[in-house]
CSV table of C-alpha atoms in Angstrom, one decimal:
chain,number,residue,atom,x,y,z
A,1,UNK,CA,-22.2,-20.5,-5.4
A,2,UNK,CA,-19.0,-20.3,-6.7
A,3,UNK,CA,-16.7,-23.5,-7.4
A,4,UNK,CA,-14.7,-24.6,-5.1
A,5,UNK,CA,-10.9,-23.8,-6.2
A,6,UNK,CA,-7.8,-24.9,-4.6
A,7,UNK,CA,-4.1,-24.7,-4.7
A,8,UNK,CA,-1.6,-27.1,-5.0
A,9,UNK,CA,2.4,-26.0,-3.9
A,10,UNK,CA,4.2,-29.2,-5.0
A,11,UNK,CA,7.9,-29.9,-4.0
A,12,UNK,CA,10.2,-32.2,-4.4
A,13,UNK,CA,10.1,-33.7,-0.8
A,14,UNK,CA,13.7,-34.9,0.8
A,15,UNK,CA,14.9,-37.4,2.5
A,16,UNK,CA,16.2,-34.5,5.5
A,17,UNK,CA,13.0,-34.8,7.7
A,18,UNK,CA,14.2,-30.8,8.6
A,19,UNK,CA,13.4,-29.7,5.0
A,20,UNK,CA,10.1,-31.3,5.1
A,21,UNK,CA,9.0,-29.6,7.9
A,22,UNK,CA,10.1,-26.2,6.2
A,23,UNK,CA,8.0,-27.0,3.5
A,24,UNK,CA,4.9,-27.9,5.9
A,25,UNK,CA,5.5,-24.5,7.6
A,26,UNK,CA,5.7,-22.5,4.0
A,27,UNK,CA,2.3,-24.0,3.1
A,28,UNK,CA,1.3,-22.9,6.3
A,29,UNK,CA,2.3,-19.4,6.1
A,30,UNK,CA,0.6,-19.3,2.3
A,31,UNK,CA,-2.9,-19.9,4.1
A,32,UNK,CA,-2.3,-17.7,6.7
A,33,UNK,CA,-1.9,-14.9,4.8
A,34,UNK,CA,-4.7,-16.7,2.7
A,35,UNK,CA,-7.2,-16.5,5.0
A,36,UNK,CA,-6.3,-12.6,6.0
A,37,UNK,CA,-8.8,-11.5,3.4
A,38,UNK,CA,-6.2,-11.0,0.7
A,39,UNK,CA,-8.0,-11.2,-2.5
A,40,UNK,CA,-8.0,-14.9,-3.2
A,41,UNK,CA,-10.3,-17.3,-4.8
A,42,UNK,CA,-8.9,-20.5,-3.3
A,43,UNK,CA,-10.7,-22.4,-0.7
A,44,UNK,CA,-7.9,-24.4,0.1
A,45,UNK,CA,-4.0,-24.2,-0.2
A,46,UNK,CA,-2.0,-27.7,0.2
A,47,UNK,CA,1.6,-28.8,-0.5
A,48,UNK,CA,2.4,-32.1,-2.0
A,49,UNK,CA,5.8,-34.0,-2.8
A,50,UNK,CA,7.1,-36.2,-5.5
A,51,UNK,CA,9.4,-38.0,-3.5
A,52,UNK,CA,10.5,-39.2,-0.7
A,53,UNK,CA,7.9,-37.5,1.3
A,54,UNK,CA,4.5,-37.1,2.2
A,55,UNK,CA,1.7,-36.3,1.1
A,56,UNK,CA,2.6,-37.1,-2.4
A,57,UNK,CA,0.8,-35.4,-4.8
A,58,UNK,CA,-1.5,-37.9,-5.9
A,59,UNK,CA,-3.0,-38.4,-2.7
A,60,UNK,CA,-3.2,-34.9,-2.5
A,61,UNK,CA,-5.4,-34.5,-5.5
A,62,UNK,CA,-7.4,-37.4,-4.2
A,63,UNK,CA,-7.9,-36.0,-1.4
A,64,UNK,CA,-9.1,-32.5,-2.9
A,65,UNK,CA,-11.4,-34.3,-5.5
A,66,UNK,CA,-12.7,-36.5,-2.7
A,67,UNK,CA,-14.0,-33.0,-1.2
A,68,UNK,CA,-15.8,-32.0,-4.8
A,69,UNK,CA,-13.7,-29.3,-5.9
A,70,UNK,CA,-14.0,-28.3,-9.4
A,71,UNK,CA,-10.2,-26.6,-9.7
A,72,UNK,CA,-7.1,-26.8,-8.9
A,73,UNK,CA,-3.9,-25.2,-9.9
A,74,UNK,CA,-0.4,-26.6,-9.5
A,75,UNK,CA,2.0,-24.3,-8.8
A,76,UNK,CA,5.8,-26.2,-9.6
A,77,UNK,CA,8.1,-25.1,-6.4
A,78,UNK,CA,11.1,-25.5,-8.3
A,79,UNK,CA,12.9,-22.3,-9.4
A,80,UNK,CA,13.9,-23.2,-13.4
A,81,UNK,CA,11.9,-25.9,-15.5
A,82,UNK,CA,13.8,-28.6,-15.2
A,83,UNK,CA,12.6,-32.3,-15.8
A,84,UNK,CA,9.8,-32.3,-12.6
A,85,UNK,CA,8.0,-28.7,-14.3
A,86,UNK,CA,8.8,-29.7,-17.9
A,87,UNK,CA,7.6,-33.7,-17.9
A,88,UNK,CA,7.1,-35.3,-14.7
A,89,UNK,CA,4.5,-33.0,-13.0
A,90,UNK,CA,2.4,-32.2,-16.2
A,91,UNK,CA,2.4,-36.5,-16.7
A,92,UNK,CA,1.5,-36.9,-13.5
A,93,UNK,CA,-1.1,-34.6,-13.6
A,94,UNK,CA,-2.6,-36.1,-16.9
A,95,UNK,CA,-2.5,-39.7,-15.4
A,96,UNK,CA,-5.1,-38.3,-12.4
A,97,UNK,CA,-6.9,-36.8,-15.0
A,98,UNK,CA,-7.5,-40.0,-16.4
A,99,UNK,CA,-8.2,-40.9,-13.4
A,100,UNK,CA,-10.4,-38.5,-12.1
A,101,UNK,CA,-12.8,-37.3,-15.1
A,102,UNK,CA,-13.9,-34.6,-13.5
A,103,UNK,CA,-10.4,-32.7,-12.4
A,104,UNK,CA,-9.6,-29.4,-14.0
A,105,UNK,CA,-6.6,-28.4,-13.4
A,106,UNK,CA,-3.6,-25.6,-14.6
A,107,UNK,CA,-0.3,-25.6,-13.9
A,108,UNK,CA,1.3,-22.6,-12.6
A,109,UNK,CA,4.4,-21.2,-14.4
A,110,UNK,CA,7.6,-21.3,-11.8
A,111,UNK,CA,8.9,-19.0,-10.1
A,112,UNK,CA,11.6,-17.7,-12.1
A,113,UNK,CA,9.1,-17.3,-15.4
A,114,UNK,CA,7.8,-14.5,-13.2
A,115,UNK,CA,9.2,-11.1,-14.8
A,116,UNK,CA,10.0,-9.8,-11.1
A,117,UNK,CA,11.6,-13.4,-9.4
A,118,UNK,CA,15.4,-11.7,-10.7
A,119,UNK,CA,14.2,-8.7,-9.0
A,120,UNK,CA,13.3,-10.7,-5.5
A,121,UNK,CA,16.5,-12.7,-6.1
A,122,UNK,CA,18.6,-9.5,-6.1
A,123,UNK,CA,16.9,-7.3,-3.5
A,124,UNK,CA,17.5,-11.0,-0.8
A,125,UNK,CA,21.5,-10.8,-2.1
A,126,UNK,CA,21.6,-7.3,-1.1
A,127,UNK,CA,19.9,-7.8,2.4
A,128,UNK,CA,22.5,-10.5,3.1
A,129,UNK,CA,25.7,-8.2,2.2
């Protein structure tokens, strides 16, 4: 059987209960096109916040270990590595490792490490002209 492997978007979460909903309806859209038979190897696909909303990410990660699975990546929803992708998400994530002995985890590069993002970025200005 293969191992159970999920993603993990994490956000920053706001204070604007509006925004948080956008988020919930993003992660929503990611397993819907998730479970359309897309070749993917997660199992699951959840968001989690570092602040000011909910779920927060270690509860998140509770919850996914709680459920045995033996991966998880994090991808960082933050466009440029600030302090959350550069320090506060990889600490976080060695704290539940302490934690939680048997979590294996990577974290994801953000989005605009990606060699196309500038491309995306571009082609959205030009539909909005």
């Amino acid at each position: 059987m293969a191992d159970k492997k999920a993603l993990v978007v994490v956000s920053h979460g706001s204070k604007r209960k509006e925004s948080n909903q956008e988020f919930k309806d993003f992660i929503q859209k990611l397993n819907k096109i998730n479970s359309e038979g897309r070749e993917s190897e997660y199992t699951a696909i959840k968001g989690a916040c570092l602040e000011f909303a909910s779920p927060q990410l270690e509860i998140v990660i509770k919850n996914l270990m709680t459920s045995k699975y033996e991966q998880i990546d994090i991808f960082p929803l933050f466009i440029f590595a600030g302090y959350h992708v550069r320090k506060d998400i990889p600490e976080r994530m060695e704290e539940l490792k302490t934690k939680y002995a048997k979590l294996k985890y990577k974290i994801l590069e953000h989005p605009a490490a990606a060699d196309d993002f500038a491309h995306y970025i571009f082609s959205q200005i030009l539909k909005g002209k």
